[in-house]
Amino acid sequence: MSITERAAAARSAQRALGGADGATRTRALERLAELLEERTDALLAANRRDLEAADAEGLDAPLRKRLGLGADKLRTLIAGVRALAATSDPVGATQRATELDDGLILTQVSSPLGVLLIIFESRPDAVVQIGSLALRSGNAVLLKGGREAAHSNAALVACLRDALGDAGLDPDAVVGVAGRAEVAELLALDHLIDLVIPRGSGALVRHIQESTRIPVLGHAEGICHLVIDAAADPAMAARLAVDGVCDYPAACNATETILVHESFLPQFQAVRDALLAQDVRIVEPSSEPDWRTEYGDLVVNVRVVGSVDEAIDHVHRYGSGHTESIVTEDAAVAERFLRLVDSASVFHNASTRFADGYRYGLGAEVGIATGRIHARGPVGVDGLLTTRWLLRGTGQVASEYSQGIRSFTWRSVT
Amino acid sequence: MSITERAAAARSAQRALGGADGATRTRALERLAELLEERTDALLAANRRDLEAADAEGLDAPLRKRLGLGADKLRTLIAGVRALAATSDPVGATQRATELDDGLILTQVSSPLGVLLIIFESRPDAVVQIGSLALRSGNAVLLKGGREAAHSNAALVACLRDALGDAGLDPDAVVGVAGRAEVAELLALDHLIDLVIPRGSGALVRHIQESTRIPVLGHAEGICHLVIDAAADPAMAARLAVDGVCDYPAACNATETILVHESFLPQFQAVRDALLAQDVRIVEPSSEPDWRTEYGDLVVNVRVVGSVDEAIDHVHRYGSGHTESIVTEDAAVAERFLRLVDSASVFHNASTRFADGYRYGLGAEVGIATGRIHARGPVGVDGLLTTRWLLRGTGQVASEYSQGIRSFTWRSVT
């Protein structure tokens, strides 16, 4: 079957998956956990083949680490699938219910988005995390992983498909996608695919956005700011700066720019020293492009501002709307910052690194969205759902209401 | 100022509008109602100029009727603005609150989308309806109305801008847009405009979608189906068919196709007669394009199906995901239809014409969305909002949690 035919089969399989009852989707998730356990040896062997190929090709250490799927990581994944199986099924949940008139009841219910195309990097655990979120939310999913993880991904996709089949659902709701040519073909199928989620570099996300008319959920960049107010606690400022810049510099929620209130300058040396002690390179950019650069490394921009409002203007001008944090002991300044900063995540006295679906308690995340349409910030199951409006009547016609023969009651019945 | 400069000014004014407190937005809405009352004579005079020009150009009767803004219509509009002013302000409302750990509280709050570009037809009341919804939800709005309504629209836009100014807000959050060249310029500004809502024909919506990278909210078509099941009440079937097809054939929620269960055929003659009595032309298409045609007229397709599942397959194959309804006395069949049909609105024993924001009790609507991303179905204030995640901490760093020094509690505090 061509990838277009497999996408069409996924669309059809999704209708059955989304229309099934929640208990069936739960059974599929439980079966997935069992299969991952039963096939642990085979899965680890498939991963070893990928690792051997990576070693032969000289893949760099961080990528190799992300590629690895040990017994511990697999156990954590299985526990995650079981936790998701234990959550209540979100499909069909009533969001709003209104009696429009006697015997005319409107409900707005959660529904799957449809068919998702997920493009991710070498980390094979993403297959299980995203695949299980898609199952829970009744969505079909086309999974395109990195070439480096081909054997691991294929073995994990087989588990997902077999779990669907064993639960009496159509396995075609999960499709493994191989190669760039297949991705290019899929990006043209806006009648079959409802949402593309690229997980990777800003360059990847922009490339996908420019290559398709299907909506894309993702973050172009993570230019996150830490604002150190005049009333900041100096020790806290140093701690949040070090954590934001150094905890995981390649992450999108790493701090890229520190904006320091001029009144704090006498105390800033301690922050600077703490960063230098971690081998952070401190840059004071003079040109606009630097303020918009996601270094992904132990590098941070520093700028002195005359006020918090000037800091907010900087964030709105140069930021990417991902995550910003302010350090201050002044509650009024903090609340002003939380109210006025128009980013997906806005923090007070916390590291920008907290912007993450797991840390937010959403369970696994499919990605972080910096767009304002649909989901925003870390995206869990909720971001994979839309709604439908169901109206249960007893023969009502609209003309009787426009003519004033009958009138609406609009009584909330939630 | 160029339209690009005015869009940039709107983006800046929106930040102040969205960051203001709800009472200020309420005051602006109340002031808008007052201004519409105070300026009634001038508004009606502006509308008369448009109507005179329309008569001189020989505008057709339905368009002329939509263009007219009498004292009654204006009073209804003013009452609508007052009703909106009386609703609670949605900006900043908490959707979810979680204690991540002691002294680390996460809330997800409603936030404005940002800057909206609304493109609508000759009906000048849309300026007030959409403008007031934008104000209530803290969004800036660029309003492009029909050329026919230029004087009316300009006078109404001035009321919105003056209401903002009188409430201490920046009037530049409301911008009147004139001419196609300005629209084309705006559609390129994806860094300044967050959402485009075209209200008009499917051709207009598709044209806009193909001309911009800004997300577009709208319905490409309204190919709505009425399914008459074997167990339908014949009199009800006739009533819903006549209402769906004839009540307002040009509306997107008009019924375009009737799918009749073969077991109902002996009783279908009564439905057919009821439609013919209203001068409806009944078509039995043999080619695919007809099943996808939105007639916008007293014309309806009829097709006989062997089962409800065959009807559902037809809907998924040829429909536009707008609204479908089934007539049946069989509750199990109805629930199966409500569960399986993947459209924005799915009805049982009610006319497709009920798919409308006013009838759904949403107040005014900015449009009906058939896409699955962001809002779906009739869109009111809720569809003009996104969320932000606010985290209030006491100096927490992420590294302490990944190292197991601290752990998350994830306690819901809503």
CSV table of N, CA and C in Angstrom, one decimal, chain A residues 252-336:
chain,number,residue,atom,x,y,z
A,252,CYS,N,14.0,23.4,24.8
A,252,CYS,CA,13.3,24.7,24.3
A,252,CYS,C,13.0,25.6,25.5
A,253,ASN,N,12.9,25.0,26.7
A,253,ASN,CA,12.5,25.9,27.9
A,253,ASN,C,13.7,26.4,28.6
A,254,ALA,N,14.9,26.2,28.1
A,254,ALA,CA,16.1,26.8,28.7
A,254,ALA,C,16.1,28.3,28.6
A,255,THR,N,16.6,29.0,29.5
A,255,THR,CA,16.7,30.5,29.5
A,255,THR,C,17.7,31.0,28.5
A,256,GLU,N,17.3,31.8,27.6
A,256,GLU,CA,18.3,32.4,26.6
A,256,GLU,C,18.7,33.8,26.9
A,257,THR,N,17.8,34.5,27.6
A,257,THR,CA,18.2,35.9,27.9
A,257,THR,C,17.8,36.3,29.3
A,258,ILE,N,18.7,37.0,30.0
A,258,ILE,CA,18.4,37.5,31.3
A,258,ILE,C,18.2,39.0,31.2
A,259,LEU,N,17.1,39.6,31.7
A,259,LEU,CA,16.9,41.0,31.7
A,259,LEU,C,17.0,41.5,33.1
A,260,VAL,N,18.0,42.3,33.4
A,260,VAL,CA,18.3,42.8,34.8
A,260,VAL,C,17.8,44.2,35.0
A,261,HIS,N,17.0,44.4,36.0
A,261,HIS,CA,16.6,45.8,36.4
A,261,HIS,C,17.9,46.5,36.8
A,262,GLU,N,18.0,47.8,36.4
A,262,GLU,CA,19.3,48.5,36.7
A,262,GLU,C,19.5,48.7,38.2
A,263,SER,N,18.4,48.7,39.0
A,263,SER,CA,18.6,48.8,40.4
A,263,SER,C,19.2,47.6,41.0
A,264,PHE,N,19.1,46.5,40.3
A,264,PHE,CA,19.6,45.2,40.8
A,264,PHE,C,21.1,45.1,40.5
A,265,LEU,N,21.6,45.9,39.6
A,265,LEU,CA,23.0,45.7,39.1
A,265,LEU,C,24.1,45.5,40.2
A,266,PRO,N,24.0,46.3,41.3
A,266,PRO,CA,25.0,46.1,42.3
A,266,PRO,C,25.1,44.6,42.8
A,267,GLN,N,23.9,44.0,42.8
A,267,GLN,CA,23.9,42.6,43.3
A,267,GLN,C,24.0,41.5,42.2
A,268,PHE,N,24.1,42.0,40.9
A,268,PHE,CA,24.1,41.1,39.8
A,268,PHE,C,25.4,40.3,39.7
A,269,GLN,N,26.5,40.9,40.3
A,269,GLN,CA,27.8,40.2,40.2
A,269,GLN,C,27.7,38.7,40.7
A,270,ALA,N,26.9,38.5,41.7
A,270,ALA,CA,26.8,37.2,42.3
A,270,ALA,C,26.1,36.2,41.3
A,271,VAL,N,25.1,36.8,40.6
A,271,VAL,CA,24.5,35.9,39.6
A,271,VAL,C,25.5,35.6,38.5
A,272,ARG,N,26.2,36.6,38.0
A,272,ARG,CA,27.2,36.5,37.0
A,272,ARG,C,28.2,35.4,37.4
A,273,ASP,N,28.7,35.5,38.7
A,273,ASP,CA,29.7,34.6,39.1
A,273,ASP,C,29.2,33.2,39.1
A,274,ALA,N,27.9,33.0,39.6
A,274,ALA,CA,27.3,31.7,39.6
A,274,ALA,C,27.2,31.1,38.2
A,275,LEU,N,26.9,31.9,37.2
A,275,LEU,CA,26.9,31.4,35.8
A,275,LEU,C,28.2,31.1,35.3
A,276,LEU,N,29.2,32.0,35.6
A,276,LEU,CA,30.6,31.7,35.1
A,276,LEU,C,31.1,30.4,35.7
A,277,ALA,N,30.7,30.2,37.0
A,277,ALA,CA,31.2,28.9,37.7
A,277,ALA,C,30.7,27.7,36.9
A,278,GLN,N,29.6,27.8,36.2
A,278,GLN,CA,29.1,26.7,35.4
A,278,GLN,C,29.6,26.8,33.9
A,279,ASP,N,30.6,27.6,33.7
A,279,ASP,CA,31.2,27.7,32.3
A,279,ASP,C,30.2,28.3,31.3
A,280,VAL,N,29.3,29.2,31.8
A,280,VAL,CA,28.3,29.8,30.9
A,280,VAL,C,29.0,31.0,30.3
A,281,ARG,N,28.8,31.2,29.0
A,281,ARG,CA,29.3,32.3,28.3
A,281,ARG,C,28.3,33.4,28.3
A,282,ILE,N,28.6,34.6,28.9
A,282,ILE,CA,27.6,35.7,29.0
A,282,ILE,C,27.8,36.7,27.9
A,283,VAL,N,26.8,36.9,27.1
A,283,VAL,CA,26.9,37.8,25.9
A,283,VAL,C,26.0,39.0,26.2
A,284,GLU,N,26.6,40.2,25.8
A,284,GLU,CA,25.7,41.4,25.8
A,284,GLU,C,25.5,41.9,24.4
A,285,PRO,N,24.5,41.3,23.7
A,285,PRO,CA,24.4,41.6,22.3
A,285,PRO,C,24.1,43.1,22.0
A,286,SER,N,24.6,43.5,20.9
A,286,SER,CA,24.3,44.8,20.4
A,286,SER,C,23.4,44.8,19.2
A,287,SER,N,23.2,43.6,18.6
A,287,SER,CA,22.4,43.6,17.4
A,287,SER,C,21.2,42.7,17.6
A,288,GLU,N,20.1,43.1,16.9
A,288,GLU,CA,18.8,42.4,17.0
A,288,GLU,C,18.8,40.9,16.9
A,289,PRO,N,19.5,40.4,15.9
A,289,PRO,CA,19.5,38.9,15.7
A,289,PRO,C,19.9,38.1,16.9
A,290,ASP,N,20.8,38.7,17.7
A,290,ASP,CA,21.3,37.9,18.9
A,290,ASP,C,20.1,37.8,19.9
A,291,TRP,N,19.3,38.8,20.0
A,291,TRP,CA,18.2,38.7,20.9
A,291,TRP,C,17.2,37.6,20.5
A,292,ARG,N,17.2,37.2,19.3
A,292,ARG,CA,16.3,36.2,18.8
A,292,ARG,C,17.0,34.9,18.5
A,293,THR,N,18.2,34.7,19.1
A,293,THR,CA,18.9,33.5,18.9
A,293,THR,C,18.6,32.5,20.0
A,294,GLU,N,18.3,31.2,19.6
A,294,GLU,CA,18.2,30.1,20.6
A,294,GLU,C,19.5,29.4,20.5
A,295,TYR,N,20.3,29.7,21.6
A,295,TYR,CA,21.7,29.1,21.5
A,295,TYR,C,21.7,27.6,21.7
A,296,GLY,N,20.9,27.1,22.6
A,296,GLY,CA,20.9,25.6,22.8
A,296,GLY,C,22.2,25.2,23.4
A,297,ASP,N,22.8,26.1,24.1
A,297,ASP,CA,24.1,25.8,24.7
A,297,ASP,C,24.4,26.6,25.9
A,298,LEU,N,25.5,26.5,26.6
A,298,LEU,CA,25.8,27.3,27.8
A,298,LEU,C,26.2,28.7,27.5
A,299,VAL,N,25.2,29.4,26.9
A,299,VAL,CA,25.4,30.8,26.5
A,299,VAL,C,24.1,31.5,26.9
A,300,VAL,N,24.3,32.7,27.5
A,300,VAL,CA,23.1,33.5,27.8
A,300,VAL,C,23.3,35.0,27.5
A,301,ASN,N,22.3,35.6,26.9
A,301,ASN,CA,22.3,37.1,26.7
A,301,ASN,C,21.9,37.8,28.0
A,302,VAL,N,22.6,38.9,28.2
A,302,VAL,CA,22.2,39.7,29.4
A,302,VAL,C,21.9,41.2,28.9
A,303,ARG,N,20.9,41.8,29.4
A,303,ARG,CA,20.5,43.2,29.0
A,303,ARG,C,20.0,43.9,30.3
A,304,VAL,N,20.4,45.1,30.5
A,304,VAL,CA,20.0,45.9,31.6
A,304,VAL,C,18.8,46.7,31.1
A,305,VAL,N,17.7,46.7,32.0
A,305,VAL,CA,16.5,47.4,31.6
A,305,VAL,C,16.2,48.4,32.8
A,306,GLY,N,15.5,49.5,32.4
A,306,GLY,CA,15.2,50.5,33.4
A,306,GLY,C,13.9,50.2,34.2
A,307,SER,N,13.1,49.3,33.7
A,307,SER,CA,11.9,49.0,34.4
A,307,SER,C,11.3,47.6,34.0
A,308,VAL,N,10.4,47.1,34.7
A,308,VAL,CA,9.8,45.8,34.4
A,308,VAL,C,9.0,46.0,33.0
A,309,ASP,N,8.4,47.2,32.8
A,309,ASP,CA,7.7,47.4,31.6
A,309,ASP,C,8.6,47.4,30.4
A,310,GLU,N,9.8,47.9,30.6
A,310,GLU,CA,10.8,47.8,29.5
A,310,GLU,C,11.2,46.3,29.2
A,311,ALA,N,11.3,45.5,30.3
A,311,ALA,CA,11.5,44.1,30.1
A,311,ALA,C,10.4,43.4,29.4
A,312,ILE,N,9.2,43.8,29.7
A,312,ILE,CA,8.0,43.2,29.1
A,312,ILE,C,8.0,43.5,27.6
A,313,ASP,N,8.3,44.8,27.3
A,313,ASP,CA,8.4,45.2,25.9
A,313,ASP,C,9.5,44.4,25.1
A,314,HIS,N,10.6,44.2,25.8
A,314,HIS,CA,11.7,43.4,25.2
A,314,HIS,C,11.2,42.0,24.9
A,315,VAL,N,10.5,41.4,25.8
A,315,VAL,CA,9.9,40.0,25.7
A,315,VAL,C,9.0,40.0,24.5
A,316,HIS,N,8.1,40.9,24.4
A,316,HIS,CA,7.1,40.9,23.3
A,316,HIS,C,7.8,41.2,22.0
A,317,ARG,N,8.9,41.9,22.0
A,317,ARG,CA,9.5,42.3,20.7
A,317,ARG,C,10.4,41.1,20.2
A,318,TYR,N,11.2,40.5,21.1
A,318,TYR,CA,12.2,39.5,20.7
A,318,TYR,C,11.8,38.1,21.1
A,319,GLY,N,10.9,37.9,22.0
A,319,GLY,CA,10.6,36.5,22.5
A,319,GLY,C,9.8,35.7,21.4
A,320,SER,N,9.7,34.4,21.8
A,320,SER,CA,9.0,33.5,20.9
A,320,SER,C,7.6,33.1,21.5
A,321,GLY,N,7.3,33.7,22.6
A,321,GLY,CA,6.0,33.4,23.3
A,321,GLY,C,6.0,32.1,23.9
A,322,HIS,N,7.1,31.5,24.3
A,322,HIS,CA,7.2,30.2,24.9
A,322,HIS,C,7.1,30.3,26.4
A,323,THR,N,8.1,30.8,27.1
A,323,THR,CA,8.1,30.9,28.6
A,323,THR,C,8.9,32.0,29.1
A,324,GLU,N,8.4,32.8,30.0
A,324,GLU,CA,9.2,33.9,30.6
A,324,GLU,C,8.9,33.8,32.2
A,325,SER,N,10.0,34.2,32.9
A,325,SER,CA,9.9,34.2,34.4
A,325,SER,C,10.4,35.4,35.0
A,326,ILE,N,9.8,35.9,36.1
A,326,ILE,CA,10.3,37.1,36.8
A,326,ILE,C,10.7,36.6,38.2
A,327,VAL,N,11.9,37.2,38.6
A,327,VAL,CA,12.3,36.9,40.0
A,327,VAL,C,12.1,38.2,40.8
A,328,THR,N,11.2,38.2,41.7
A,328,THR,CA,11.0,39.5,42.5
A,328,THR,C,10.3,39.1,43.8
A,329,GLU,N,10.5,39.9,44.9
A,329,GLU,CA,9.8,39.7,46.1
A,329,GLU,C,8.6,40.7,46.2
A,330,ASP,N,8.5,41.5,45.1
A,330,ASP,CA,7.4,42.5,45.1
A,330,ASP,C,6.2,41.9,44.4
A,331,ALA,N,5.1,41.5,45.2
A,331,ALA,CA,4.0,40.8,44.7
A,331,ALA,C,3.3,41.6,43.6
A,332,ALA,N,3.2,42.9,43.8
A,332,ALA,CA,2.5,43.7,42.8
A,332,ALA,C,3.2,43.7,41.4
A,333,VAL,N,4.5,43.7,41.5
A,333,VAL,CA,5.3,43.7,40.2
A,333,VAL,C,5.1,42.3,39.6
A,334,ALA,N,5.1,41.2,40.4
A,334,ALA,CA,4.9,39.9,39.9
A,334,ALA,C,3.6,39.7,39.2
A,335,GLU,N,2.5,40.2,39.9
A,335,GLU,CA,1.2,40.1,39.3
A,335,GLU,C,1.0,40.9,38.0
A,336,ARG,N,1.7,42.0,38.0
A,336,ARG,CA,1.7,42.8,36.7
A,336,ARG,C,2.3,42.0,35.6
